[in-house]
Amino acid sequence: MAYLLVCSLFLAVGVFASDPELVSDYAAEPTATNASFFTFTAFRGHVRAAPGAFMVRKASLVEFPGLAGQGVSMAQLFFQPSSVNPPHIHPRASELLYVLEGSLTVGLLDTTNKLFVQTLGMGDAFVFPKGLVHFQFNGAQYPAKAISAFGSSNAGTVSIPATIFGSGIEDQVLTKAFKVGTDTIQKLKAAILKF
């Protein structure tokens, strides 16, 4: 009986895990806070990614301390033609992507490995559930721009290719996992290191 109680407590903690709840209006000393604490200006200015490249500018807890305890963050995404935001996950937040310019092909994999793919145009939005593998690709001949909102001030990003091939996992493990030769694994590792 005690075992079931302990298990249910761990389950409840996991289900309700989120950004820490504030016990005040915001996470700063009120006498030392001014309007600048609530302002983020790093999205100003025109940005253009290098040809064939994807680029992101984030407004998360790291870049914008005013988000502490607020449960939100965002990012600007810039896609040159033929560029991709590689398959990745956000372990602590769902993502709502909104296309500002151009078009993007987006996709996600659910936990049964079912692939959902959609082509989005300007003004379209798509939601990526928390923890699911997803990607965005600009297969058009024109640049695209999007903005993403996250349900956490620190959503986290785990890039699948960089994590697998850039983290130092031994070649022997990867050759067995992917059922390919060491030369293929080394080529993939070398390609990831060029990013």
PDB file of N, CA, C and O in Angstrom, residues 26-28 36-40 59-70 153:
ATOM      1  N   TYR A  26       6.461  39.235  -9.671  1.00  0.00           N
ATOM      2  CA  TYR A  26       7.525  38.880 -10.603  1.00  0.00           C
ATOM      3  C   TYR A  26       8.766  38.493  -9.809  1.00  0.00           C
ATOM      4  O   TYR A  26       8.849  38.728  -8.612  1.00  0.00           O
ATOM      5  N   ALA A  27       9.739  37.878 -10.523  1.00  0.00           N
ATOM      6  CA  ALA A  27      10.904  37.304  -9.847  1.00  0.00           C
ATOM      7  C   ALA A  27      12.060  38.290  -9.743  1.00  0.00           C
ATOM      8  O   ALA A  27      13.128  38.080 -10.301  1.00  0.00           O
ATOM      9  N   ALA A  28      11.847  39.385  -9.058  1.00  0.00           N
ATOM     10  CA  ALA A  28      12.912  40.373  -8.831  1.00  0.00           C
ATOM     11  C   ALA A  28      12.535  41.211  -7.621  1.00  0.00           C
ATOM     12  O   ALA A  28      11.366  41.264  -7.214  1.00  0.00           O
ATOM     13  N   SER A  36      12.856  48.463 -17.608  1.00  0.00           N
ATOM     14  CA  SER A  36      13.834  47.704 -18.400  1.00  0.00           C
ATOM     15  C   SER A  36      13.826  46.215 -18.053  1.00  0.00           C
ATOM     16  O   SER A  36      14.129  45.376 -18.897  1.00  0.00           O
ATOM     17  N   PHE A  37      13.489  45.888 -16.815  1.00  0.00           N
ATOM     18  CA  PHE A  37      13.424  44.490 -16.396  1.00  0.00           C
ATOM     19  C   PHE A  37      12.397  43.718 -17.227  1.00  0.00           C
ATOM     20  O   PHE A  37      12.568  42.541 -17.498  1.00  0.00           O
ATOM     21  N   PHE A  38      11.335  44.385 -17.649  1.00  0.00           N
ATOM     22  CA  PHE A  38      10.242  43.758 -18.385  1.00  0.00           C
ATOM     23  C   PHE A  38      10.384  43.920 -19.904  1.00  0.00           C
ATOM     24  O   PHE A  38       9.494  43.543 -20.651  1.00  0.00           O
ATOM     25  N   THR A  39      11.496  44.492 -20.362  1.00  0.00           N
ATOM     26  CA  THR A  39      11.687  44.822 -21.775  1.00  0.00           C
ATOM     27  C   THR A  39      12.796  43.982 -22.388  1.00  0.00           C
ATOM     28  O   THR A  39      13.866  43.831 -21.809  1.00  0.00           O
ATOM     29  N   PHE A  40      12.550  43.464 -23.586  1.00  0.00           N
ATOM     30  CA  PHE A  40      13.540  42.691 -24.339  1.00  0.00           C
ATOM     31  C   PHE A  40      13.688  43.342 -25.704  1.00  0.00           C
ATOM     32  O   PHE A  40      12.713  43.450 -26.451  1.00  0.00           O
ATOM     33  N   ALA A  59      14.368  34.452 -26.995  1.00  0.00           N
ATOM     34  CA  ALA A  59      14.034  35.252 -25.816  1.00  0.00           C
ATOM     35  C   ALA A  59      13.544  34.267 -24.765  1.00  0.00           C
ATOM     36  O   ALA A  59      12.346  34.051 -24.597  1.00  0.00           O
ATOM     37  N   SER A  60      14.513  33.618 -24.114  1.00  0.00           N
ATOM     38  CA  SER A  60      14.192  32.668 -23.053  1.00  0.00           C
ATOM     39  C   SER A  60      14.804  33.192 -21.755  1.00  0.00           C
ATOM     40  O   SER A  60      15.384  34.266 -21.721  1.00  0.00           O
ATOM     41  N   LEU A  61      14.695  32.422 -20.715  1.00  0.00           N
ATOM     42  CA  LEU A  61      15.185  32.836 -19.400  1.00  0.00           C
ATOM     43  C   LEU A  61      16.650  33.261 -19.435  1.00  0.00           C
ATOM     44  O   LEU A  61      17.042  34.209 -18.764  1.00  0.00           O
ATOM     45  N   VAL A  62      17.456  32.608 -20.248  1.00  0.00           N
ATOM     46  CA  VAL A  62      18.879  32.941 -20.349  1.00  0.00           C
ATOM     47  C   VAL A  62      19.073  34.349 -20.890  1.00  0.00           C
ATOM     48  O   VAL A  62      19.867  35.131 -20.358  1.00  0.00           O
ATOM     49  N   GLU A  63      18.359  34.693 -21.955  1.00  0.00           N
ATOM     50  CA  GLU A  63      18.523  35.992 -22.601  1.00  0.00           C
ATOM     51  C   GLU A  63      17.673  37.089 -21.960  1.00  0.00           C
ATOM     52  O   GLU A  63      17.986  38.274 -22.108  1.00  0.00           O
ATOM     53  N   PHE A  64      16.610  36.713 -21.279  1.00  0.00           N
ATOM     54  CA  PHE A  64      15.639  37.682 -20.772  1.00  0.00           C
ATOM     55  C   PHE A  64      15.218  37.291 -19.358  1.00  0.00           C
ATOM     56  O   PHE A  64      14.210  36.613 -19.160  1.00  0.00           O
ATOM     57  N   PRO A  65      15.968  37.684 -18.334  1.00  0.00           N
ATOM     58  CA  PRO A  65      15.684  37.290 -16.952  1.00  0.00           C
ATOM     59  C   PRO A  65      14.286  37.678 -16.465  1.00  0.00           C
ATOM     60  O   PRO A  65      13.763  37.064 -15.539  1.00  0.00           O
ATOM     61  N   GLY A  66      13.657  38.659 -17.088  1.00  0.00           N
ATOM     62  CA  GLY A  66      12.305  39.053 -16.706  1.00  0.00           C
ATOM     63  C   GLY A  66      11.279  37.948 -16.897  1.00  0.00           C
ATOM     64  O   GLY A  66      10.167  38.025 -16.369  1.00  0.00           O
ATOM     65  N   LEU A  67      11.642  36.897 -17.627  1.00  0.00           N
ATOM     66  CA  LEU A  67      10.722  35.776 -17.849  1.00  0.00           C
ATOM     67  C   LEU A  67      10.667  34.800 -16.683  1.00  0.00           C
ATOM     68  O   LEU A  67       9.816  33.911 -16.664  1.00  0.00           O
ATOM     69  N   ALA A  68      11.561  34.953 -15.714  1.00  0.00           N
ATOM     70  CA  ALA A  68      11.614  34.015 -14.583  1.00  0.00           C
ATOM     71  C   ALA A  68      10.236  33.864 -13.939  1.00  0.00           C
ATOM     72  O   ALA A  68       9.603  34.841 -13.554  1.00  0.00           O
ATOM     73  N   GLY A  69       9.773  32.629 -13.879  1.00  0.00           N
ATOM     74  CA  GLY A  69       8.501  32.328 -13.246  1.00  0.00           C
ATOM     75  C   GLY A  69       7.269  32.642 -14.069  1.00  0.00           C
ATOM     76  O   GLY A  69       6.146  32.391 -13.630  1.00  0.00           O
ATOM     77  N   GLN A  70       7.427  33.158 -15.280  1.00  0.00           N
ATOM     78  CA  GLN A  70       6.270  33.566 -16.090  1.00  0.00           C
ATOM     79  C   GLN A  70       5.715  32.446 -16.971  1.00  0.00           C
ATOM     80  O   GLN A  70       4.606  32.544 -17.482  1.00  0.00           O
ATOM     81  N   SER A 153       9.540  29.361 -19.595  1.00  0.00           N
ATOM     82  CA  SER A 153      10.580  30.369 -19.759  1.00  0.00           C
ATOM     83  C   SER A 153      11.915  29.727 -20.099  1.00  0.00           C
ATOM     84  O   SER A 153      12.857  30.410 -20.484  1.00  0.00           O
TER      85      SER A 153
END
